[in-house]
PDB file of C-alpha atoms and ligand atoms in Angstrom:
ATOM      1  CA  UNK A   1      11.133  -8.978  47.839  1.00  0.00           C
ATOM      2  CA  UNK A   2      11.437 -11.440  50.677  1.00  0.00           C
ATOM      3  CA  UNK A   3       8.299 -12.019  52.837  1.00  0.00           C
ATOM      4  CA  UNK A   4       7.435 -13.874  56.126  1.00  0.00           C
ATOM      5  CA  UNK A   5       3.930 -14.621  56.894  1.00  0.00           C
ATOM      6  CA  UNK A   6       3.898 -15.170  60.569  1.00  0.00           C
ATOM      7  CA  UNK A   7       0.321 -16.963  62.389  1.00  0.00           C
ATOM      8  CA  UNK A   8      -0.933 -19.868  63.898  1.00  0.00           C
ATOM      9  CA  UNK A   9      -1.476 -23.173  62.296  1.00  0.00           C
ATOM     10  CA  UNK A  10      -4.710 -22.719  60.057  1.00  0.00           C
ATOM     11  CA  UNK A  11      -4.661 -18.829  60.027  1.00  0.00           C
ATOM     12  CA  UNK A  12      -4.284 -19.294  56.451  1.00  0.00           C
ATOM     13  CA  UNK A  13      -0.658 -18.566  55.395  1.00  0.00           C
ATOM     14  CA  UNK A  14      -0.386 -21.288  52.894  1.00  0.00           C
ATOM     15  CA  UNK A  15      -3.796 -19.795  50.978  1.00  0.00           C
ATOM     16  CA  UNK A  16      -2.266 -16.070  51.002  1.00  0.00           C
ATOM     17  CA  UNK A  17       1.251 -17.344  50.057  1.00  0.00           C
ATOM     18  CA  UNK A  18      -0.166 -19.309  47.151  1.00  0.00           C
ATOM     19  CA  UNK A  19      -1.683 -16.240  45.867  1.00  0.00           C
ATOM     20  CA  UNK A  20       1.255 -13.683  46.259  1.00  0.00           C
ATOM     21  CA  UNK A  21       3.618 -16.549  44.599  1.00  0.00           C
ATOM     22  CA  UNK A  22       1.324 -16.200  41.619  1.00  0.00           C
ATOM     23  CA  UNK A  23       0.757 -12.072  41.620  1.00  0.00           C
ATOM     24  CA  UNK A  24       4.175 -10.955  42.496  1.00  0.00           C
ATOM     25  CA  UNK A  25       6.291 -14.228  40.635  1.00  0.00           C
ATOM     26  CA  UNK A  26       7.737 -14.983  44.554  1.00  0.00           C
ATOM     27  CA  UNK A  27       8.851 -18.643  45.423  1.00  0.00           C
ATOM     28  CA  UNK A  28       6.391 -20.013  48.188  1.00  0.00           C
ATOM     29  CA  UNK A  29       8.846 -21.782  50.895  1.00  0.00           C
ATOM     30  CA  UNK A  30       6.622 -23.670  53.503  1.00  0.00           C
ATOM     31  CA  UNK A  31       9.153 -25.686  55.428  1.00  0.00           C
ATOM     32  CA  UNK A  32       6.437 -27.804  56.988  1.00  0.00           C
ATOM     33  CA  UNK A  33       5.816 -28.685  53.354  1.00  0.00           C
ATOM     34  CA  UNK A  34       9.622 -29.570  52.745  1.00  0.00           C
ATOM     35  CA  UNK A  35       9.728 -31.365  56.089  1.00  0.00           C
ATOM     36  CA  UNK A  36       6.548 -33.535  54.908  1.00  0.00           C
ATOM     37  CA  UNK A  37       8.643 -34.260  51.503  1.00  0.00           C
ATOM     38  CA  UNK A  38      11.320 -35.324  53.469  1.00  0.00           C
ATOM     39  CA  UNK A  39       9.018 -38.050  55.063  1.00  0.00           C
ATOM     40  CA  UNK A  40       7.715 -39.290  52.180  1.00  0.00           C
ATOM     41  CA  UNK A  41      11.649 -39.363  50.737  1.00  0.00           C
ATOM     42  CA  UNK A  42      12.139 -41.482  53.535  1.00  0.00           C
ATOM     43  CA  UNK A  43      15.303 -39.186  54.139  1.00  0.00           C
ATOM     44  CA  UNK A  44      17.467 -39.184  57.419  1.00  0.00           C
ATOM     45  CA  UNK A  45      15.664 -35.806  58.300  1.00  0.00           C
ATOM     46  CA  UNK A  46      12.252 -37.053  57.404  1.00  0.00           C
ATOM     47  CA  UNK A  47      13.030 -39.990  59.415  1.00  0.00           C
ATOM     48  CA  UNK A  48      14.404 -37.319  62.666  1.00  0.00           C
ATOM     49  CA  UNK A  49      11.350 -35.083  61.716  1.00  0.00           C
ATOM     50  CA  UNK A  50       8.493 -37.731  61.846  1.00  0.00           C
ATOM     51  CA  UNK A  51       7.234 -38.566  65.467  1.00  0.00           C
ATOM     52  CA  UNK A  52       8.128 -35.028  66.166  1.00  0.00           C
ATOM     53  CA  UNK A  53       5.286 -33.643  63.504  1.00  0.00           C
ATOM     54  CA  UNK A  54       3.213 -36.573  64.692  1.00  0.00           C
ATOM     55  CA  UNK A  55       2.759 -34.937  68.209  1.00  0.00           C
ATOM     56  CA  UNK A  56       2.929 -31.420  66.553  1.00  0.00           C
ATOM     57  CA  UNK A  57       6.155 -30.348  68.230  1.00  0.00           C
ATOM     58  CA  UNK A  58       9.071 -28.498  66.570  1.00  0.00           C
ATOM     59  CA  UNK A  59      11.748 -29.941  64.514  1.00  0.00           C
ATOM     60  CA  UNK A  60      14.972 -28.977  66.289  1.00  0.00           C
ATOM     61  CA  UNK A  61      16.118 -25.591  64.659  1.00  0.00           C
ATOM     62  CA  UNK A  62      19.466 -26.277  63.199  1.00  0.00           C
ATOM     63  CA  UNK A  63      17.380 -29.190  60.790  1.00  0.00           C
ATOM     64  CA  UNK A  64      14.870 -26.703  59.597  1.00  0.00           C
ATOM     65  CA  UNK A  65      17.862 -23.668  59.136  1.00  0.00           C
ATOM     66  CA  UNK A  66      20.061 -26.219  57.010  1.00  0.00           C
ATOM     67  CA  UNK A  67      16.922 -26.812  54.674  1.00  0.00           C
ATOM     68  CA  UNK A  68      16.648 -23.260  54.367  1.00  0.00           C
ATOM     69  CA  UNK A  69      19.849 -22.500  53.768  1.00  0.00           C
ATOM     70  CA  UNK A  70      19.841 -25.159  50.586  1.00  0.00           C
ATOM     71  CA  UNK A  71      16.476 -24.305  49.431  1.00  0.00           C
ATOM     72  CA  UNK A  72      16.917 -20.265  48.937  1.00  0.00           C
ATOM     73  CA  UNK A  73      20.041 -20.870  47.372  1.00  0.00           C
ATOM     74  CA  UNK A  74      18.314 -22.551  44.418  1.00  0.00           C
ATOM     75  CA  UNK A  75      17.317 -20.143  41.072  1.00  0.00           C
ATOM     76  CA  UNK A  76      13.395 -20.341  42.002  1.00  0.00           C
ATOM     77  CA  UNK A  77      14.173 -17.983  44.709  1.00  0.00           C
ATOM     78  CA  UNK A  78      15.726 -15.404  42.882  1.00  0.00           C
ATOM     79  CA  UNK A  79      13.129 -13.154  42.438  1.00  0.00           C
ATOM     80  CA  UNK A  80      12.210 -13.345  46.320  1.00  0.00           C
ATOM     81  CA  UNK A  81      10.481 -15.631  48.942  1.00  0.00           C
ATOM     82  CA  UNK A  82       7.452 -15.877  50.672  1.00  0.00           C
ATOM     83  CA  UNK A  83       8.893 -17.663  54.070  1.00  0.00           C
ATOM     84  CA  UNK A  84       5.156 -19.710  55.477  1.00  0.00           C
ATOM     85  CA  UNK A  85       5.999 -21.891  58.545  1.00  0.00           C
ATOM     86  CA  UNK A  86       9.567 -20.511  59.009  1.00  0.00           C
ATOM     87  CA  UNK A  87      10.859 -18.859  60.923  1.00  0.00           C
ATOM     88  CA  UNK A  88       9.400 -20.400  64.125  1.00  0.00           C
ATOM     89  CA  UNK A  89      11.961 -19.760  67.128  1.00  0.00           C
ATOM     90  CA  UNK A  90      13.747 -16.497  67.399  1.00  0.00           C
ATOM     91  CA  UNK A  91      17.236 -18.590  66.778  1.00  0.00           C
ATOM     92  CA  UNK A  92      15.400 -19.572  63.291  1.00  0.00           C
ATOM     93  CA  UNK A  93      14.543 -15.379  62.930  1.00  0.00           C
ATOM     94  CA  UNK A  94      18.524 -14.816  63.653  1.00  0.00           C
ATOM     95  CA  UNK A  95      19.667 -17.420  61.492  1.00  0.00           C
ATOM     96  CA  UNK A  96      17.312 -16.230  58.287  1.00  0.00           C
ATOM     97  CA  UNK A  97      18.766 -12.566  59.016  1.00  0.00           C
ATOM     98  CA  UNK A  98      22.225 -14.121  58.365  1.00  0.00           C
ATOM     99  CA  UNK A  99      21.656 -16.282  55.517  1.00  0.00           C
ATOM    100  CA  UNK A 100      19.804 -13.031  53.505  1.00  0.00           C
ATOM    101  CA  UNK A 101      22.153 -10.979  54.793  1.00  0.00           C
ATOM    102  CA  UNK A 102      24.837 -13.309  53.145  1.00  0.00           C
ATOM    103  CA  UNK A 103      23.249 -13.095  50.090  1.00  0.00           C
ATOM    104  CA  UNK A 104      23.659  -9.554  49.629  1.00  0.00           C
ATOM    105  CA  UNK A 105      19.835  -9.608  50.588  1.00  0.00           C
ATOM    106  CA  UNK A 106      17.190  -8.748  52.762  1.00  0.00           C
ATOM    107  CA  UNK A 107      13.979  -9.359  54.596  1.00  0.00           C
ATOM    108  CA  UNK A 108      11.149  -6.688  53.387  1.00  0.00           C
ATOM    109  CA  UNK A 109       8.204  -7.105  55.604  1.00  0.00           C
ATOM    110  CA  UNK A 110       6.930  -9.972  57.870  1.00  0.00           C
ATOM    111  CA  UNK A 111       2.944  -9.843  57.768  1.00  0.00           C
ATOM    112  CA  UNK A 112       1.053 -11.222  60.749  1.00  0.00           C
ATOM    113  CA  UNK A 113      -2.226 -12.893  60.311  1.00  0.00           C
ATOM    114  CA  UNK A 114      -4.134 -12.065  63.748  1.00  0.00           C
ATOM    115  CA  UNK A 115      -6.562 -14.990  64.565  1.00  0.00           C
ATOM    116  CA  UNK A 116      -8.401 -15.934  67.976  1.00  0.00           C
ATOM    117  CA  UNK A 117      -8.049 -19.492  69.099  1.00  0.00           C
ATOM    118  CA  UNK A 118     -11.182 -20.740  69.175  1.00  0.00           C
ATOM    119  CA  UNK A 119     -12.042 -19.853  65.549  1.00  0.00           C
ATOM    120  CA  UNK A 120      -8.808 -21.343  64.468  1.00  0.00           C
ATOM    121  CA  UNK A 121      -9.485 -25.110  65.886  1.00  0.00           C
ATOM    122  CA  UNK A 122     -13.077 -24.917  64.110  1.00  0.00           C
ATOM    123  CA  UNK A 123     -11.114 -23.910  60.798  1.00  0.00           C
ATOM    124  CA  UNK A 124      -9.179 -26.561  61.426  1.00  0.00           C
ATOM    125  CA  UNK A 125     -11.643 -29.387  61.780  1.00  0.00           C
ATOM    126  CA  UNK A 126     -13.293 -28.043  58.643  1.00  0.00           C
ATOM    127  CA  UNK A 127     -10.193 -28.414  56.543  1.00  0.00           C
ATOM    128  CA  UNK A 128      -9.885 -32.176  58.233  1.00  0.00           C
ATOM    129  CA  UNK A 129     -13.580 -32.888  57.362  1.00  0.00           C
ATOM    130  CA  UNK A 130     -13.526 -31.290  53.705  1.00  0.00           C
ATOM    131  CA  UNK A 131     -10.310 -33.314  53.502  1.00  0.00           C
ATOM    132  CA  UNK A 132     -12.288 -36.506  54.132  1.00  0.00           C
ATOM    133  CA  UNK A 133     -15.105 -35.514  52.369  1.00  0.00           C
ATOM    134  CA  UNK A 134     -12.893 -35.035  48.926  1.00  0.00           C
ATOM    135  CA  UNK A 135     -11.732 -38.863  49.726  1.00  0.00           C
ATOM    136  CA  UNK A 136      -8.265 -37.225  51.015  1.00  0.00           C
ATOM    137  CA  UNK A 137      -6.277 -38.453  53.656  1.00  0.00           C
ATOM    138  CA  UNK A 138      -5.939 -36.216  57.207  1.00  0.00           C
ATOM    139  CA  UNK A 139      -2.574 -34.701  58.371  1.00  0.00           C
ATOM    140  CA  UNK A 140      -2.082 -36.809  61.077  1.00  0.00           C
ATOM    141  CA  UNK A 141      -0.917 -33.450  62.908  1.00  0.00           C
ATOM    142  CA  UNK A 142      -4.466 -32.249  61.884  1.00  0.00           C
ATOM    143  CA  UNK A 143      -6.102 -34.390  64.486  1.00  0.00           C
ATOM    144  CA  UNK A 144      -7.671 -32.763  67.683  1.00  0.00           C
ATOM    145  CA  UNK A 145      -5.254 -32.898  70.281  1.00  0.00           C
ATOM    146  CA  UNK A 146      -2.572 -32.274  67.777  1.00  0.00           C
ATOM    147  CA  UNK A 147      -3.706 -28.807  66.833  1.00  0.00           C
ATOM    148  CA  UNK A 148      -4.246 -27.688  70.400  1.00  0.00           C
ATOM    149  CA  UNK A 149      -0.454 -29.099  71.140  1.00  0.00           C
ATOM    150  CA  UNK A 150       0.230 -27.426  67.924  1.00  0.00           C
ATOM    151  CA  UNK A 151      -1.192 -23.923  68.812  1.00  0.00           C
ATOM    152  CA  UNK A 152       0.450 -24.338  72.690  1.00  0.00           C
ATOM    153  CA  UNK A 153       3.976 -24.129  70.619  1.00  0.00           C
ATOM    154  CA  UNK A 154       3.108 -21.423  68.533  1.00  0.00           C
ATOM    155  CA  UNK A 155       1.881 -19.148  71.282  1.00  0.00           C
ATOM    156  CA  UNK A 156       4.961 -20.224  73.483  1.00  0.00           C
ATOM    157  CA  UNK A 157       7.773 -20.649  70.956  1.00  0.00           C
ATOM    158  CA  UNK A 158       6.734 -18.599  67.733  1.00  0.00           C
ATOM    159  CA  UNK A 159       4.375 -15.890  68.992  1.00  0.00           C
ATOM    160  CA  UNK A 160       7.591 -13.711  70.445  1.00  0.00           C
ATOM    161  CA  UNK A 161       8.481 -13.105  67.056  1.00  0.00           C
ATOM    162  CA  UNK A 162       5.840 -10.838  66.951  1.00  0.00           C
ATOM    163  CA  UNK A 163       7.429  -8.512  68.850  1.00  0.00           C
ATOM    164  CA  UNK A 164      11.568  -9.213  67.247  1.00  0.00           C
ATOM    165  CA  UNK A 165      10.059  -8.217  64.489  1.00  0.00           C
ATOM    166  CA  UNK A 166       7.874  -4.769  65.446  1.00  0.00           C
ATOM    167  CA  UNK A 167      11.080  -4.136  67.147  1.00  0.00           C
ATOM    168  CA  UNK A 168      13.020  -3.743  63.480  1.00  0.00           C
ATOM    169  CA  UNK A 169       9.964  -2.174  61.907  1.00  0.00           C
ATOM    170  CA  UNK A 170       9.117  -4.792  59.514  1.00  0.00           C
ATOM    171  CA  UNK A 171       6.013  -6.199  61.261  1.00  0.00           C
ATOM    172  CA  UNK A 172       3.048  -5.625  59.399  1.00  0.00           C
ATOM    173  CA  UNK A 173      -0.387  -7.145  61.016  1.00  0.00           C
ATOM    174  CA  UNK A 174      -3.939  -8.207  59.047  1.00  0.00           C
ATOM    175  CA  UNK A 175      -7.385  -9.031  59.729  1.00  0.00           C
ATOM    176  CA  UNK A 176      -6.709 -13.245  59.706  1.00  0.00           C
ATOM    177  CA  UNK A 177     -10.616 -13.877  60.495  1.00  0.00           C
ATOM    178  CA  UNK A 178     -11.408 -11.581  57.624  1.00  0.00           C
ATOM    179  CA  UNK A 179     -12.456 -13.506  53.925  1.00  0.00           C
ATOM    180  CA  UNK A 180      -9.639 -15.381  52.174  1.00  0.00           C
ATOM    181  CA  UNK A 181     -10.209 -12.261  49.662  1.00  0.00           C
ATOM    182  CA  UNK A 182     -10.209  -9.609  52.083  1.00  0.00           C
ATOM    183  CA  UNK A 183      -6.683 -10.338  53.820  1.00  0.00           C
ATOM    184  CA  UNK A 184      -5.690 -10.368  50.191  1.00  0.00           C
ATOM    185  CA  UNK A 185      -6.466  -6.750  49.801  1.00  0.00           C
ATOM    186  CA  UNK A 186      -5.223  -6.162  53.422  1.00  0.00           C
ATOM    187  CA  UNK A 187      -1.903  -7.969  52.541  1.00  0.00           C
ATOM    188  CA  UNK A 188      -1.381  -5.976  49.507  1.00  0.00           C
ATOM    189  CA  UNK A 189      -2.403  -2.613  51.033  1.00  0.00           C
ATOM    190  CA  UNK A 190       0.570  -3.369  53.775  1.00  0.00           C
ATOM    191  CA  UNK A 191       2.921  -4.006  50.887  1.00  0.00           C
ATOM    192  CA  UNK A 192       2.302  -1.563  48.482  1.00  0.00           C
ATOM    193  CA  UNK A 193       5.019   0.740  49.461  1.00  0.00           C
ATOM    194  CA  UNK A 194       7.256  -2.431  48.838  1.00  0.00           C
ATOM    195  CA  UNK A 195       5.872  -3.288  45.152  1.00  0.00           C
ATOM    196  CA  UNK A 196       5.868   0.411  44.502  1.00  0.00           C
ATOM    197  CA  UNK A 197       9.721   1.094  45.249  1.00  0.00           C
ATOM    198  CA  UNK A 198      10.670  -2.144  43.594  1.00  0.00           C
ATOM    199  CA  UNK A 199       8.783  -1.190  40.179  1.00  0.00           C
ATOM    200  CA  UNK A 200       6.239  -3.644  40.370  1.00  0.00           C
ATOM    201  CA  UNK A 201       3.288  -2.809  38.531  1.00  0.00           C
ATOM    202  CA  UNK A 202      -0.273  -5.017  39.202  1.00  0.00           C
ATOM    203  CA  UNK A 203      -1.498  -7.283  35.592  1.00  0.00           C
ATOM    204  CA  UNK A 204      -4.252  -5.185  34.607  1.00  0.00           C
ATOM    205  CA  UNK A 205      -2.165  -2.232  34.121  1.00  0.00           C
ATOM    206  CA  UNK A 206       1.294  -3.022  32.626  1.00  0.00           C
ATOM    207  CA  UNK A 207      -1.277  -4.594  29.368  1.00  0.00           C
ATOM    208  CA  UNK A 208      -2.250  -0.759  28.612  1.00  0.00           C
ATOM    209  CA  UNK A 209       1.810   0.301  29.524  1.00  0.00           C
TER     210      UNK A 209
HETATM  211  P1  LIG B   1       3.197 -26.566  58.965  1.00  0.00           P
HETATM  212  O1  LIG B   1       2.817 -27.287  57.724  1.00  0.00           O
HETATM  213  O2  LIG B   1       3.912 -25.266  58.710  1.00  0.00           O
HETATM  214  O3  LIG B   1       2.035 -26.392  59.927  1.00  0.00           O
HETATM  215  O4  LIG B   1       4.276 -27.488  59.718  1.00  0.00           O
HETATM  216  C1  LIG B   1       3.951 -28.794  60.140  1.00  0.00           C
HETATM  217  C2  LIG B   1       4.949 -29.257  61.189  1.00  0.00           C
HETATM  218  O5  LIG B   1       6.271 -29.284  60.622  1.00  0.00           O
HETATM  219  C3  LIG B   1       5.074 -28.387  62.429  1.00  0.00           C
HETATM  220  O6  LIG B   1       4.081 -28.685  63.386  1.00  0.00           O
HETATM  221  C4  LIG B   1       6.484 -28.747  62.904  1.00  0.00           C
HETATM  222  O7  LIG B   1       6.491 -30.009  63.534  1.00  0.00           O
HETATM  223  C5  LIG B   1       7.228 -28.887  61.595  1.00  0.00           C
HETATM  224  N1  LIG B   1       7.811 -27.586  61.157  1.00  0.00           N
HETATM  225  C6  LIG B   1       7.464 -26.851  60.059  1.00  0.00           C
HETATM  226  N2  LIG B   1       8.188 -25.725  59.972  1.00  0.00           N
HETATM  227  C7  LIG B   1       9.014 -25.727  61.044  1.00  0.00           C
HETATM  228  C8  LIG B   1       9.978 -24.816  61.542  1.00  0.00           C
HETATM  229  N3  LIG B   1      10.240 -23.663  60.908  1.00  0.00           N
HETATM  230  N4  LIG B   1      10.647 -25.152  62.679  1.00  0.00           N
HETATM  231  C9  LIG B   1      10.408 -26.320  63.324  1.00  0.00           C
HETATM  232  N5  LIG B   1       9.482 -27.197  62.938  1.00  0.00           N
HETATM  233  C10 LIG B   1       8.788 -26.926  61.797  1.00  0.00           C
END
């Protein structure tokens, strides 16, 4: 099963990928993750992708679909991927269509965490203070103005995505301000007809099977 979660920075697709990686054995692939690896690597594309993070603008598309393209190729991915932070532009979208569809594979549902704005900068500073508090270190593209540049791009650049993917059916949308727990439920509930044609059966009831 191959998932996207598509929000906002902060709308929580890292926490809810985290936890389907663990129920449903998926690979989590958060290219701002790989992209932050890449820095500390000191690689030629953590080098390229650097000042661009820094002011919380996107890494140009054919960097990010390259890194992709190497990562899902890789036996961790097998089973299927949870795609958090990709894609981003609708040439990113095209390009993941043709790389699954090259591995005799397929997208299964792209689930949209709804958020409002406002809520999403507070969550935000939270994580930055909580960071601090636990004697962590800040994103730098955590910091104020960052966010709001970072939300400006997501509403511009990423948000149309919304509607490529209504347009092919596979757009399924949650309750983002909802408890970490409830969009849980709400996630599964949306992808229950998924797990069920695929076989998959939840912990507490293949013990007694
Ligand atoms: P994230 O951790 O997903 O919030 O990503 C952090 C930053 O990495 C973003 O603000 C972008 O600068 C860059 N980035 C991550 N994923 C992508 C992507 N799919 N396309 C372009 N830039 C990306």
């Amino acid at each position: 099963m191959n998932l996207i979660l598509l929000g906002p920075p902060g709308a929580g697709k890292g926490t809810q990928a985290k936890r389907l990686e663990e129920a449903h054995g998926l690979k989590q692939l958060s290219t701002g993750d790989m992209l932050r690896a890449a820095i500390a690597a000191g690689t030629e594309v953590g080098k390229k992708a650097k000042p661009i993070m820094e002011r919380g603008d996107l890494v140009p598309d054919e960097v990010v679909i390259a890194a992709v393209a190497e990562r899902i190729a890789q036996p961790d991915c097998k089973n299927g991927v949870i795609f958090d932070g990709f894609p981003r532009t609708v040439a990113q979208a095209e390009a993941l269509d043709k790389l699954l569809a090259a591995r005799k594979s397929q997208l299964d549902a792209v689930i949209e965490l709804k958020v409002n704005d406002e809520a999403l900068l507070a969550r935000v500073a939270n994580r930055a203070k909580e960071t601090v508090a636990a004697g962590g270190t800040v994103r730098d593209d955590d910091k104020p103005e960052t966010v709001k540049n970072r939300l400006e791009v997501y509403r511009r650049t990423t948000a149309p995505l919304i509607d490529y993917y209504r347009a092919k059916g596979k757009l399924k949308t949650v309750d983002g301000m909802a408890s970490v727990d409830e969009v849980s439920k709400q996630i599964e509930a949306a992808l229950s007809p998924f797990l069920k044609a695929k076989g998959w059966k939840p912990k507490w009831l293949t013990q007694w099977l």
